[in-house]
Coordinates of C-alpha atoms and ligand atoms in Angstrom, one line a residue:
M1 CA 102.7 118.9 88.4
K2 CA 103.5 122.6 88.7
K3 CA 106.8 122.3 90.9
T4 CA 109.0 119.5 92.1
I5 CA 110.2 120.2 95.7
F6 CA 112.8 118.3 97.6
I7 CA 112.3 118.3 101.2
T8 CA 115.3 116.8 103.1
G9 CA 115.0 115.3 106.5
G10 CA 111.2 114.9 105.9
A11 CA 111.0 111.8 108.1
G12 CA 112.2 113.7 111.2
F13 CA 110.3 115.8 113.7
I14 CA 109.9 119.2 112.0
G15 CA 110.4 117.8 108.4
S16 CA 107.4 115.5 108.7
H17 CA 105.1 118.4 109.7
V18 CA 106.5 120.3 106.7
V19 CA 106.0 117.4 104.2
R20 CA 102.4 117.0 105.4
L21 CA 101.6 120.6 105.0
F22 CA 103.0 120.9 101.5
V23 CA 101.6 117.6 100.3
T24 CA 98.1 118.5 101.5
K25 CA 98.1 122.2 100.8
Y26 CA 99.8 122.1 97.3
P27 CA 98.3 119.0 95.4
T28 CA 100.0 120.4 92.3
Y29 CA 103.4 120.1 93.8
R30 CA 105.4 116.9 93.6
I31 CA 107.0 116.5 97.1
I32 CA 110.0 114.3 97.3
N33 CA 111.2 113.5 100.8
I34 CA 114.9 112.7 100.9
D35 CA 116.0 111.1 104.1
K36 CA 118.6 108.7 105.4
L37 CA 116.4 107.4 108.1
T38 CA 118.8 107.7 111.0
Y39 CA 117.7 107.0 114.5
A40 CA 115.8 110.3 114.3
G41 CA 114.1 109.6 111.0
N42 CA 110.8 107.6 111.2
L43 CA 108.4 107.0 108.2
E44 CA 105.6 106.3 110.8
N45 CA 105.4 110.0 111.1
L46 CA 104.1 110.2 107.5
K47 CA 101.7 107.2 107.5
D48 CA 98.7 109.4 106.9
I49 CA 100.0 111.0 103.6
E50 CA 102.4 108.2 102.3
N51 CA 100.0 107.1 99.6
E52 CA 99.2 110.6 98.3
S53 CA 99.9 110.9 94.6
N54 CA 102.1 113.8 95.0
Y55 CA 104.4 112.4 97.4
L56 CA 107.5 110.3 97.0
F57 CA 110.2 109.0 99.4
E58 CA 113.8 108.5 98.5
K59 CA 116.1 107.0 101.2
A60 CA 119.4 108.7 100.7
D61 CA 122.4 110.2 102.6
I62 CA 123.1 113.8 101.8
V63 CA 126.7 113.1 102.6
D64 CA 127.1 111.0 99.6
A65 CA 127.6 113.5 96.7
N66 CA 127.0 110.9 93.9
V67 CA 123.7 109.8 95.2
I68 CA 122.6 113.4 95.7
N69 CA 123.7 114.5 92.2
N70 CA 121.9 111.6 90.7
L71 CA 118.6 112.5 92.5
F72 CA 118.8 116.1 91.3
A73 CA 119.5 114.7 87.7
K74 CA 116.5 112.4 88.0
Y75 CA 113.8 114.7 89.3
K76 CA 115.2 118.2 88.4
P77 CA 113.7 120.0 91.5
D78 CA 112.6 123.6 91.2
G79 CA 113.2 124.1 95.0
V80 CA 114.8 122.5 98.0
I81 CA 113.7 122.8 101.6
H82 CA 116.7 121.5 103.5
L83 CA 116.0 120.2 107.0
A84 CA 118.2 117.2 107.2
A85 CA 120.7 117.4 110.1
E86 CA 121.9 115.9 113.2
S87 CA 120.0 118.0 115.6
H88 CA 120.6 117.1 119.2
V89 CA 123.2 119.1 121.3
D90 CA 124.0 116.3 123.7
R91 CA 124.9 113.9 121.0
S92 CA 127.1 116.7 119.4
I93 CA 128.9 116.7 122.7
S94 CA 129.5 113.0 122.8
N95 CA 130.1 112.5 119.0
P96 CA 130.8 115.8 117.2
T97 CA 132.1 114.3 114.0
E98 CA 128.8 113.0 112.6
F99 CA 127.4 116.6 112.8
I100 CA 130.3 117.9 110.6
Y101 CA 129.6 115.4 107.9
T102 CA 125.7 115.7 107.8
N103 CA 125.3 119.4 108.8
I104 CA 128.3 120.9 106.8
V105 CA 129.3 118.4 104.1
G106 CA 125.7 117.3 103.4
T107 CA 124.6 121.0 102.9
V108 CA 127.5 121.7 100.5
N109 CA 126.6 118.5 98.5
L110 CA 123.1 119.8 98.1
L111 CA 124.3 123.3 97.2
N112 CA 126.6 121.9 94.5
A113 CA 123.9 119.6 93.1
A114 CA 121.4 122.6 92.9
R115 CA 124.1 124.8 91.3
L116 CA 124.8 122.1 88.6
I117 CA 121.2 121.7 87.4
W118 CA 120.1 125.3 87.9
E119 CA 123.2 126.9 86.3
D120 CA 121.5 127.8 83.0
N121 CA 118.2 129.0 84.5
L122 CA 118.0 130.4 88.0
Q123 CA 114.4 131.7 87.4
D124 CA 111.9 130.6 89.9
K125 CA 114.4 128.4 91.7
R126 CA 114.8 128.4 95.5
F127 CA 117.3 126.7 98.0
Y128 CA 115.7 127.2 101.4
H129 CA 118.1 126.3 104.4
I130 CA 116.4 125.7 107.7
S131 CA 118.5 126.7 110.6
T132 CA 118.4 127.3 114.4
D133 CA 118.7 130.5 116.8
E134 CA 121.5 128.4 118.4
V135 CA 124.0 129.9 115.8
Y136 CA 123.8 133.2 117.6
G137 CA 125.2 131.8 120.8
S138 CA 123.9 132.5 124.3
L139 CA 122.1 135.6 125.6
G140 CA 122.3 137.1 129.1
N141 CA 119.2 138.0 131.0
E142 CA 118.3 140.7 128.5
G143 CA 118.0 141.1 124.8
L144 CA 116.9 139.1 121.8
F145 CA 118.3 137.6 118.7
T146 CA 117.7 139.6 115.5
E147 CA 118.8 138.8 112.0
E148 CA 121.7 141.2 112.6
T149 CA 123.1 139.4 115.6
A150 CA 126.6 138.2 115.2
Y151 CA 127.2 134.5 115.0
D152 CA 128.7 133.1 118.1
P153 CA 128.0 129.4 118.2
K154 CA 128.9 127.5 121.3
S155 CA 128.2 123.8 120.8
P156 CA 129.5 121.4 118.1
Y157 CA 125.8 121.3 116.9
S158 CA 125.4 125.1 116.7
A159 CA 129.0 125.5 115.2
A160 CA 128.1 123.0 112.5
K161 CA 124.8 124.7 111.7
A162 CA 126.5 128.2 111.7
S163 CA 129.1 126.8 109.3
S164 CA 126.3 125.6 106.9
D165 CA 124.5 128.9 107.0
H166 CA 127.7 130.6 106.0
L167 CA 128.2 128.3 103.1
V168 CA 124.7 128.8 102.0
R169 CA 125.2 132.7 102.2
A170 CA 128.5 132.3 100.3
Y171 CA 126.9 130.3 97.4
N172 CA 124.3 133.0 97.1
H173 CA 127.0 135.8 97.1
T174 CA 129.5 134.0 94.8
F175 CA 127.4 131.9 92.5
K176 CA 124.1 134.0 92.7
L177 CA 122.4 130.8 94.0
P178 CA 118.8 131.8 95.0
V179 CA 118.8 131.0 98.7
V180 CA 116.8 131.9 101.7
I181 CA 117.6 131.1 105.4
S182 CA 115.5 130.9 108.5
N183 CA 116.6 130.6 112.1
C184 CA 114.0 129.1 114.5
S185 CA 113.8 128.8 118.2
N186 CA 113.1 125.5 120.1
N187 CA 110.2 123.6 118.6
Y188 CA 107.8 121.2 120.6
G189 CA 104.8 119.1 119.5
P190 CA 103.7 115.8 118.0
N191 CA 106.5 113.4 116.7
H192 CA 109.3 115.0 118.7
F193 CA 111.9 112.4 119.4
P194 CA 112.1 111.8 123.2
E195 CA 115.8 112.7 123.5
K196 CA 114.7 116.4 123.7
L197 CA 113.5 118.0 126.8
I198 CA 109.7 118.1 126.5
P199 CA 109.1 114.6 124.9
L200 CA 111.7 112.9 127.2
A201 CA 110.0 114.5 130.3
I202 CA 106.5 113.3 129.0
N203 CA 107.7 109.7 128.5
N204 CA 109.3 109.7 131.9
I205 CA 106.4 111.3 133.8
K206 CA 104.0 108.7 132.1
N207 CA 106.4 105.9 133.3
M208 CA 106.9 107.5 136.8
K209 CA 110.6 107.9 136.1
P210 CA 113.0 110.6 137.2
I211 CA 112.8 113.9 135.2
P212 CA 116.4 114.9 134.6
I213 CA 116.9 118.7 134.8
Y214 CA 120.5 119.8 133.9
G215 CA 122.1 122.2 136.5
K216 CA 119.5 124.3 138.4
G217 CA 116.9 124.5 135.5
E218 CA 117.4 128.1 135.1
N219 CA 118.4 128.0 131.4
V220 CA 115.8 129.8 129.2
R221 CA 114.4 128.6 125.8
D222 CA 111.9 130.2 123.6
W223 CA 109.3 127.6 122.6
L224 CA 107.3 127.4 119.4
Y225 CA 104.7 124.8 118.3
V226 CA 106.0 122.7 115.4
I227 CA 103.1 123.3 113.2
D228 CA 103.6 127.1 113.5
H229 CA 107.2 126.6 112.3
A230 CA 105.9 124.6 109.3
R231 CA 103.5 127.5 108.5
A232 CA 106.5 130.0 108.7
I233 CA 108.5 127.7 106.3
D234 CA 105.6 127.7 103.9
V235 CA 105.3 131.5 104.0
I236 CA 109.0 132.1 103.7
F237 CA 109.5 129.4 100.9
H238 CA 106.8 131.2 98.8
N239 CA 107.2 135.0 99.7
G240 CA 110.6 135.3 101.4
R241 CA 113.2 137.5 99.4
D242 CA 116.2 135.9 97.9
G243 CA 119.3 136.2 100.1
E244 CA 117.4 137.1 103.1
T245 CA 117.3 135.6 106.6
Y246 CA 114.3 135.4 108.8
N247 CA 114.2 134.7 112.4
I248 CA 111.2 132.6 113.7
G249 CA 110.3 132.4 117.4
G250 CA 107.4 131.9 119.7
N251 CA 107.8 135.0 121.8
N252 CA 107.5 132.5 124.6
E253 CA 110.4 132.1 127.0
W254 CA 110.5 129.7 129.8
T255 CA 113.1 128.5 132.2
N256 CA 113.4 124.9 132.0
I257 CA 112.2 124.3 135.6
D258 CA 109.0 126.4 135.2
L259 CA 108.3 124.7 131.9
I260 CA 108.7 121.3 133.5
K261 CA 106.6 122.2 136.5
T262 CA 103.8 123.4 134.2
L263 CA 104.1 120.2 132.2
C264 CA 103.9 118.2 135.4
D265 CA 100.5 119.9 136.2
V266 CA 99.2 119.1 132.8
M267 CA 100.3 115.4 133.1
D268 CA 98.8 115.1 136.6
K269 CA 95.5 116.3 135.2
K270 CA 95.5 114.1 132.1
L271 CA 96.7 111.0 134.0
D272 CA 94.2 111.7 136.8
R273 CA 97.0 111.7 139.4
A274 CA 97.1 113.6 142.7
P275 CA 98.5 117.2 142.2
G276 CA 102.2 117.1 142.8
T277 CA 102.7 113.4 141.8
S278 CA 104.6 114.2 138.5
A279 CA 106.6 117.2 140.0
S280 CA 108.0 114.7 142.7
L281 CA 109.8 113.1 139.8
I282 CA 112.1 116.2 139.1
T283 CA 115.7 115.3 139.6
F284 CA 118.5 117.8 139.3
V285 CA 121.5 116.3 137.4
K286 CA 125.0 117.3 136.3
D287 CA 124.8 120.3 133.9
R288 CA 125.4 120.0 130.2
A289 CA 129.0 121.0 129.2
G290 CA 129.0 124.6 127.8
H291 CA 125.2 124.8 128.5
D292 CA 123.9 128.0 126.6
L293 CA 122.0 130.2 129.2
R294 CA 119.3 131.7 127.2
Y295 CA 117.9 131.8 123.6
A296 CA 115.1 134.4 122.6
I297 CA 114.2 135.4 119.2
D298 CA 112.9 138.6 117.8
S299 CA 110.7 137.6 114.8
T300 CA 109.6 141.2 113.9
K301 CA 110.9 140.9 110.4
L302 CA 109.1 137.8 109.6
M303 CA 105.8 139.1 111.2
T304 CA 106.1 142.6 109.6
N305 CA 107.2 141.6 106.1
L306 CA 105.5 138.4 105.5
G307 CA 102.5 138.5 107.9
W308 CA 103.2 135.3 109.9
K309 CA 102.5 134.9 113.6
P310 CA 102.3 132.0 115.9
S311 CA 98.7 130.5 116.1
L312 CA 98.9 128.8 119.5
Q313 CA 99.4 129.9 123.1
F314 CA 101.9 127.8 124.9
E315 CA 99.5 126.2 127.4
E316 CA 97.3 125.2 124.5
G317 CA 100.1 123.8 122.5
L318 CA 101.5 121.9 125.5
E319 CA 98.1 120.2 126.2
K320 CA 97.8 119.3 122.5
T321 CA 101.4 117.7 122.7
V322 CA 100.6 115.7 125.8
D323 CA 97.3 114.5 124.3
W324 CA 99.3 113.4 121.2
Y325 CA 101.8 111.4 123.2
L326 CA 99.1 109.8 125.4
T327 CA 97.0 108.8 122.3
N328 CA 100.0 107.6 120.2
E329 CA 101.4 105.1 122.7
E330 CA 102.5 102.8 120.0
W331 CA 104.7 105.4 118.2
L332 CA 106.4 106.1 121.5
K333 CA 106.8 102.5 122.4
N334 CA 108.5 101.7 119.0
I335 CA 110.9 104.7 119.5
V336 CA 111.9 103.9 123.0
S337 CA 112.6 100.2 122.2
G338 CA 116.0 99.3 120.9
N339 CA 118.8 101.9 120.5
Y340 CA 117.0 104.5 122.6
Q341 CA 117.6 102.4 125.8
E342 CA 121.4 102.3 125.0
Y343 CA 121.4 106.1 124.5
Y344 CA 119.4 106.8 127.6
K345 CA 121.7 104.6 129.7
D346 CA 124.8 106.3 128.3
M347 CA 123.4 109.7 128.9
Y348 CA 121.5 109.4 132.2
G349 CA 122.8 106.2 133.8
S350 CA 120.4 103.2 134.6
R351 CA 117.7 105.2 136.3
Ligands
NAD1 P1 115.3 115.5 113.7 O1 116.6 115.1 114.3 O2 114.0 115.2 114.3 O3 115.3 115.1 112.1 C1 116.4 115.0 111.3 C2 116.1 114.3 110.1 O4 117.2 114.3 109.2 C3 115.8 112.8 110.4 O5 114.7 112.3 109.6 C4 117.1 112.2 109.9 O6 116.8 110.7 109.4 C5 117.6 113.0 108.7 N1 118.9 112.9 108.6 C6 120.0 113.1 109.4 N2 121.1 112.8 108.8 C7 120.8 112.6 107.4 C8 121.8 112.5 106.3 N3 123.0 112.3 106.3 N4 121.1 112.4 105.1 C9 119.8 112.4 105.0 N5 118.9 112.6 106.1 C10 119.5 112.7 107.2 O7 115.6 117.2 113.5 P2 114.4 118.3 113.7 O8 114.3 118.7 115.1 O9 113.2 117.9 112.8 O10 115.2 119.5 112.9 C11 115.1 119.6 111.5 C12 116.0 120.9 111.1 O11 115.5 122.0 111.7 C13 117.3 120.7 111.4 O12 118.1 121.3 110.4 C14 117.6 121.6 112.7 O13 118.8 122.0 112.8 C15 116.6 122.6 112.4 N6 115.9 123.2 113.7 C16 115.4 122.4 114.7 C17 114.8 123.0 115.8 C18 114.2 122.0 117.0 O14 113.7 122.6 117.9 N7 114.1 120.8 116.8 C19 114.8 124.3 116.0 C20 115.4 125.2 114.9 C21 115.9 124.6 113.8
TYD2 P1 116.9 120.4 124.2 O1 115.5 119.9 124.1 O2 118.0 119.4 124.1 O3 117.1 121.5 123.2 P2 118.3 122.5 123.0 O4 119.5 122.2 123.8 O5 118.6 122.5 121.5 O6 117.8 123.9 123.5 O7 117.1 121.1 125.7 C1 116.2 122.1 126.0 C2 116.7 122.6 127.3 O8 116.5 121.6 128.4 C3 118.2 122.8 127.5 O9 118.4 124.0 128.3 C4 118.8 121.6 128.0 C5 117.7 121.2 129.1 N1 117.6 119.7 129.2 C6 117.4 119.2 130.4 O10 117.4 120.1 131.5 N2 117.3 117.9 130.7 C7 117.2 117.0 129.7 O11 117.1 115.7 129.9 C8 117.3 117.5 128.3 C9 117.3 116.6 127.1 C10 117.5 118.9 128.2

């Protein structure tokens, strides 16, 4: 094997697409997926590649420093692609503490473990920290986040991610740890946990349940197909410069209400329903506390310096996503049984 790479959070939404891309594209790499399997981690996401000879899974909590140090000592990875995190803003509002442990302490544990085994030889080593555009805070109606935008996180989720980004940069500056960071906009696509807007809406529309839209639905997000994010991660991991940050975005801004109306049209078509049937489920509910108005990314640096660009138009990506959820009913059924019901009731009431 040419390289051993740890991918943390590889059983989650984005992580599973990154694991699949690396396992299939780089047969000479040994890919080790390190994941605690929280409610968001699901090995079903990796069924198609779990028996590949260059893939291994280690169930581990990144908050446990001993466990992490032992894994680094055992496998001596050349690279780390760090995606493991608590990732849902609404959960960070109802229970912030878990976000501090996993997103901050967990990241520091990985940085310390990498430092320890790489201290004699930093040649060809790389610690790649995956972050979010939410660290930049909220935009007004104009402007885009660039790599120079000052951090101004507003939710416990984004504050914890911002904190971890600062620590990654501090380890680069102070200890010369070879790091790279990317900050990506909202992802969508297959395997997305149905607590987030698009998969939650798909599941509710399918079951003729109300689609909860926070406030007036005027908040804007910049959506990127998850496989395009995984492609960007591949490019940055291999060609990004040490110590640099790259913004990743879809150049694809939608207000929540326009997005959901478009999704409703796609669902009517796919489910053979009369036009307007799904849109009749749209229900405006109490706004999220501290709800960021608008995120939008300028990915010029990544596109110009490393030659990446999104491969899919949004309408095409949305259709592919809906098709995936409608064909993978079992996946969705397994996810929405059990704990999900309790979460949904706490969050949205019994509707
Ligand atoms: P996710 O919630 O779907 O998956 C997170 C994964 O991390 C799960 O498999 C979970 O089991 C694992 N995990 C959580 N806590 C852990 C712990 N203590 N130890 C080990 N594993 C743990 O998240 P996602 O949407 O795939 O996001 C992945 C990364 O990308 C996160 O760092 C997130 O901040 C970042 N990101 C996400 C988006 C997005 O739109 N989803 C956008 C930009 C950046
Ligand atoms: P979400 O998918 O949670 O991602 P993030 O908060 O990280 O951007 O939410 C996307 C947008 O959709 C955000 O503006 C909040 C809104 N939203 C709703 O209106 N209703 C919902 O039920 C959810 C989950 C989100």
